[in-house]
CSV table of C-alpha atoms in Angstrom, one decimal:
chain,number,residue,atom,x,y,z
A,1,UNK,CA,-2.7,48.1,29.7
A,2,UNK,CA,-0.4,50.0,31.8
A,3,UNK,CA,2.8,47.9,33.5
A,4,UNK,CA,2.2,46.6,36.9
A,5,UNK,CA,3.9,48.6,39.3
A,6,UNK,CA,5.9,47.8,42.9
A,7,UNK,CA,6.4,50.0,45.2
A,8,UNK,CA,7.6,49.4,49.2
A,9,UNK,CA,5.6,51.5,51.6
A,10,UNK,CA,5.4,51.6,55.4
A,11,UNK,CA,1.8,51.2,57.1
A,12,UNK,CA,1.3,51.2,60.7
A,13,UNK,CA,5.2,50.9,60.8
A,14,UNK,CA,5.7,48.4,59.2
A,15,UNK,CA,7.2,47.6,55.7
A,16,UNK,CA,5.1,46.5,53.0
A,17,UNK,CA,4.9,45.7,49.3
A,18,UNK,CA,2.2,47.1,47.3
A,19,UNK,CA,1.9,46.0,43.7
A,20,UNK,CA,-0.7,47.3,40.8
A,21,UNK,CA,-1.6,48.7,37.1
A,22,UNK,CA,-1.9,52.3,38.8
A,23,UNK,CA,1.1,54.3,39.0
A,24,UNK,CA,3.6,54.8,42.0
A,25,UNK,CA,2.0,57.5,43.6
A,26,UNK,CA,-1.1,57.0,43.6
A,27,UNK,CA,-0.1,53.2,45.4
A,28,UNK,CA,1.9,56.0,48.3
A,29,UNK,CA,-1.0,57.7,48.1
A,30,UNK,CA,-3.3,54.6,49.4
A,31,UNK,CA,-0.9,53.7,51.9
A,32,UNK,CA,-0.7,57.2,53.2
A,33,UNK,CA,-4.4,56.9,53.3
A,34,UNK,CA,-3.9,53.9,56.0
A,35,UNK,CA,-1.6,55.6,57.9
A,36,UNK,CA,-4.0,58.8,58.4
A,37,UNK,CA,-7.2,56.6,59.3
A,38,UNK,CA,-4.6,54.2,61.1
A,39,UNK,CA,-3.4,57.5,63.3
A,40,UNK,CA,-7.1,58.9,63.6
A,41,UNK,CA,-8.4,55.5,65.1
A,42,UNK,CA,-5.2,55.5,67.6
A,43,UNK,CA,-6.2,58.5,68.6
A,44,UNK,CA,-9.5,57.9,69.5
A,45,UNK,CA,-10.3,57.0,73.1
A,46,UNK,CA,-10.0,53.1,74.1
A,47,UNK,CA,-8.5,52.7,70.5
A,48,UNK,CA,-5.8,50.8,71.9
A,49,UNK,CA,-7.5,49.0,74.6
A,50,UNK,CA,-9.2,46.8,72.4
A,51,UNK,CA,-7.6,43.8,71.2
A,52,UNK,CA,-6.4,43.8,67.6
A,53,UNK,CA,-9.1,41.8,65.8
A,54,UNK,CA,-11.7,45.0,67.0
A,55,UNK,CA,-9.1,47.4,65.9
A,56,UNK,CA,-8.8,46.0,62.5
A,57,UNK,CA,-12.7,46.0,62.3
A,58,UNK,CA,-13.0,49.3,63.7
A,59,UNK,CA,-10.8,50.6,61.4
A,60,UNK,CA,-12.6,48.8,58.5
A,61,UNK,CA,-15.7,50.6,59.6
A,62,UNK,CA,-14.5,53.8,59.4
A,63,UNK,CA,-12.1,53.1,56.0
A,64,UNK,CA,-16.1,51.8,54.4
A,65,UNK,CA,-17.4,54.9,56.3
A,66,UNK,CA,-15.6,57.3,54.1
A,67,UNK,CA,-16.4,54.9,51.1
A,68,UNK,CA,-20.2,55.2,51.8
A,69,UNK,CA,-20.1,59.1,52.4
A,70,UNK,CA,-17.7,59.4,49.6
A,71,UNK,CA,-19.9,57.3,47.2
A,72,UNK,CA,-23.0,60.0,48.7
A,73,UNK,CA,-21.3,62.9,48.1
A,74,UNK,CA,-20.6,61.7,44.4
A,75,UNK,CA,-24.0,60.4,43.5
A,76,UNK,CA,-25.5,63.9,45.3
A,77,UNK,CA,-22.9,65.5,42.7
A,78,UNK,CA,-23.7,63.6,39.4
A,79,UNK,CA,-27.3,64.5,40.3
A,80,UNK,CA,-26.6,68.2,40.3
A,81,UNK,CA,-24.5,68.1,37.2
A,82,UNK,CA,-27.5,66.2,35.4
A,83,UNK,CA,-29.9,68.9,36.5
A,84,UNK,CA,-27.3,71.6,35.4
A,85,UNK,CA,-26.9,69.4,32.0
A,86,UNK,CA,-30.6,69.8,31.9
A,87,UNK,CA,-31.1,73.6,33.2
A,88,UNK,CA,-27.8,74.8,29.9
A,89,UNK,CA,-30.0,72.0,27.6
A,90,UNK,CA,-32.8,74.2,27.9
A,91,UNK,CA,-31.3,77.5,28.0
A,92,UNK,CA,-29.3,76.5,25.0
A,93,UNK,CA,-33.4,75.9,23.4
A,94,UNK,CA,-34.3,78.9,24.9
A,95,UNK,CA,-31.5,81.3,23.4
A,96,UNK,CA,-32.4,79.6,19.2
A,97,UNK,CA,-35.6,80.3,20.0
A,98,UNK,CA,-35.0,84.3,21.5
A,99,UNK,CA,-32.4,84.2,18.3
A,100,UNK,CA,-35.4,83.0,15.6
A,101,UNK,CA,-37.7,85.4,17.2
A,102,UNK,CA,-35.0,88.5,17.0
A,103,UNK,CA,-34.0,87.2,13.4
A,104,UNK,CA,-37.7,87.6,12.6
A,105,UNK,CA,-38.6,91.0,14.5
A,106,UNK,CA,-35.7,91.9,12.8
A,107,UNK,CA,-37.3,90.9,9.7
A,108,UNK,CA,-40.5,92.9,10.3
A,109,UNK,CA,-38.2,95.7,11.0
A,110,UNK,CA,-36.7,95.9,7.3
A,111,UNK,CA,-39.9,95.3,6.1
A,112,UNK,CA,-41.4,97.8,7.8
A,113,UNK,CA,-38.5,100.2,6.8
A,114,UNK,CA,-39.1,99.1,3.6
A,115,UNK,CA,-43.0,100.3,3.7
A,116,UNK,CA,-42.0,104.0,5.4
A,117,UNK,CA,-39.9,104.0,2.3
A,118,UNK,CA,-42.4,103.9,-0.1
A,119,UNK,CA,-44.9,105.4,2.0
A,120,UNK,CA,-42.9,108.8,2.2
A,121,UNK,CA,-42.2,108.5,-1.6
A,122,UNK,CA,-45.8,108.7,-2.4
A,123,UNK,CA,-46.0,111.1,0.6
A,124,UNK,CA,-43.5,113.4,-1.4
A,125,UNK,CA,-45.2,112.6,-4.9
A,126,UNK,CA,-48.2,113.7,-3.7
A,127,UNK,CA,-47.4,117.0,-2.3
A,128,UNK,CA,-45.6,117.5,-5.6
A,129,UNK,CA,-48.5,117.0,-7.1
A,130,UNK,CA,-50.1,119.3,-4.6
A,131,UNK,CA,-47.8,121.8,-5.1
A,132,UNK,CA,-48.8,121.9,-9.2
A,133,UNK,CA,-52.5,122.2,-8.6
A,134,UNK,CA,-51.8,125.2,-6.2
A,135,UNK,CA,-49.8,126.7,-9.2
C-alpha cells in the first residue's frame, strides 16, 4: 500500500490540509478541481446572493453533476469498447476462417497443377506415339 501523503492546499482562499494514499499531485489536482467549480459557481448570477448553506449545496450539485455525466460518458464508453471487443472478436474469426479457406484453394491449386502436370505428360506421350504411327 502506498504511504499516506500530506499536502497544504488553498481552496476558496483558504489554507487547508489534504491527506491520502494517492500521490501529491493528484491531491493539488482535486483541490484545483474546487477552486475551478468554486470560481464557475461565483460567477454565476445570484451566486453570491445566497446565503452560504445554498452555496455549498449548489456547489454540491454541480460537483455530483460532473460525477453523473462523467460516470455517463464512461459507461457510454465501456459500451462502445465492448462492442468494438466484439466487432475485432469476430473479425479475428472471420480472417482463420478467409485463411483456412485460402490455405485450401491453395490446396486445390497444387493439386490441380499437379493434374495439368500429368495431363500434358500423357498429352506429349501420346502425340509421340502419334508421331510413330504417322512414320
Amino acid at each position: 500500500m502506498a504511504d499516506k501523503n500530506d499536502l497544504q492546499v488553498v481552496i476558496n482562499g483558504r489554507i487547508y490540509s489534504l491527506s491520502g494514499h494517492e500521490d501529491k499531485t493528484y491531491l493539488q489536482e482535486v483541490a484545483n478541481y474546487m477552486n475551478h467549480k468554486i470560481a464557475e459557481c461565483k460567477a454565476s448570477d445570484g451566486f453570491n446572493r445566497l446565503n452560504p448553506e445554498y452555496q455549498n449545496i449548489l456547489l454540491a450539485l454541480n460537483i455530483a453533476d460532473d460525477y453523473f455525466k462523467t460516470k455517463n460518458l464512461t459507461g457510454e464508453l465501456t459500451e462502445k469498447d465492448d462492442e468494438k471487443e466484439k466487432q475485432i472478436y469476430d473479425l479475428r474469426h472471420e480472417v482463420i476462417e478467409t485463411q483456412i479457406k485460402y490455405e485450401s484453394a491453395m490446396k486445390l491449386v497444387e493439386e490441380y497443377k499437379e493434374q495439368v502436370n500429368i495431363l500434358q505428360r500423357q498429352v506429349i506421350q501420346l502425340e509421340a506415339e502419334m508421331a510413330k504411327q504417322d512414320l
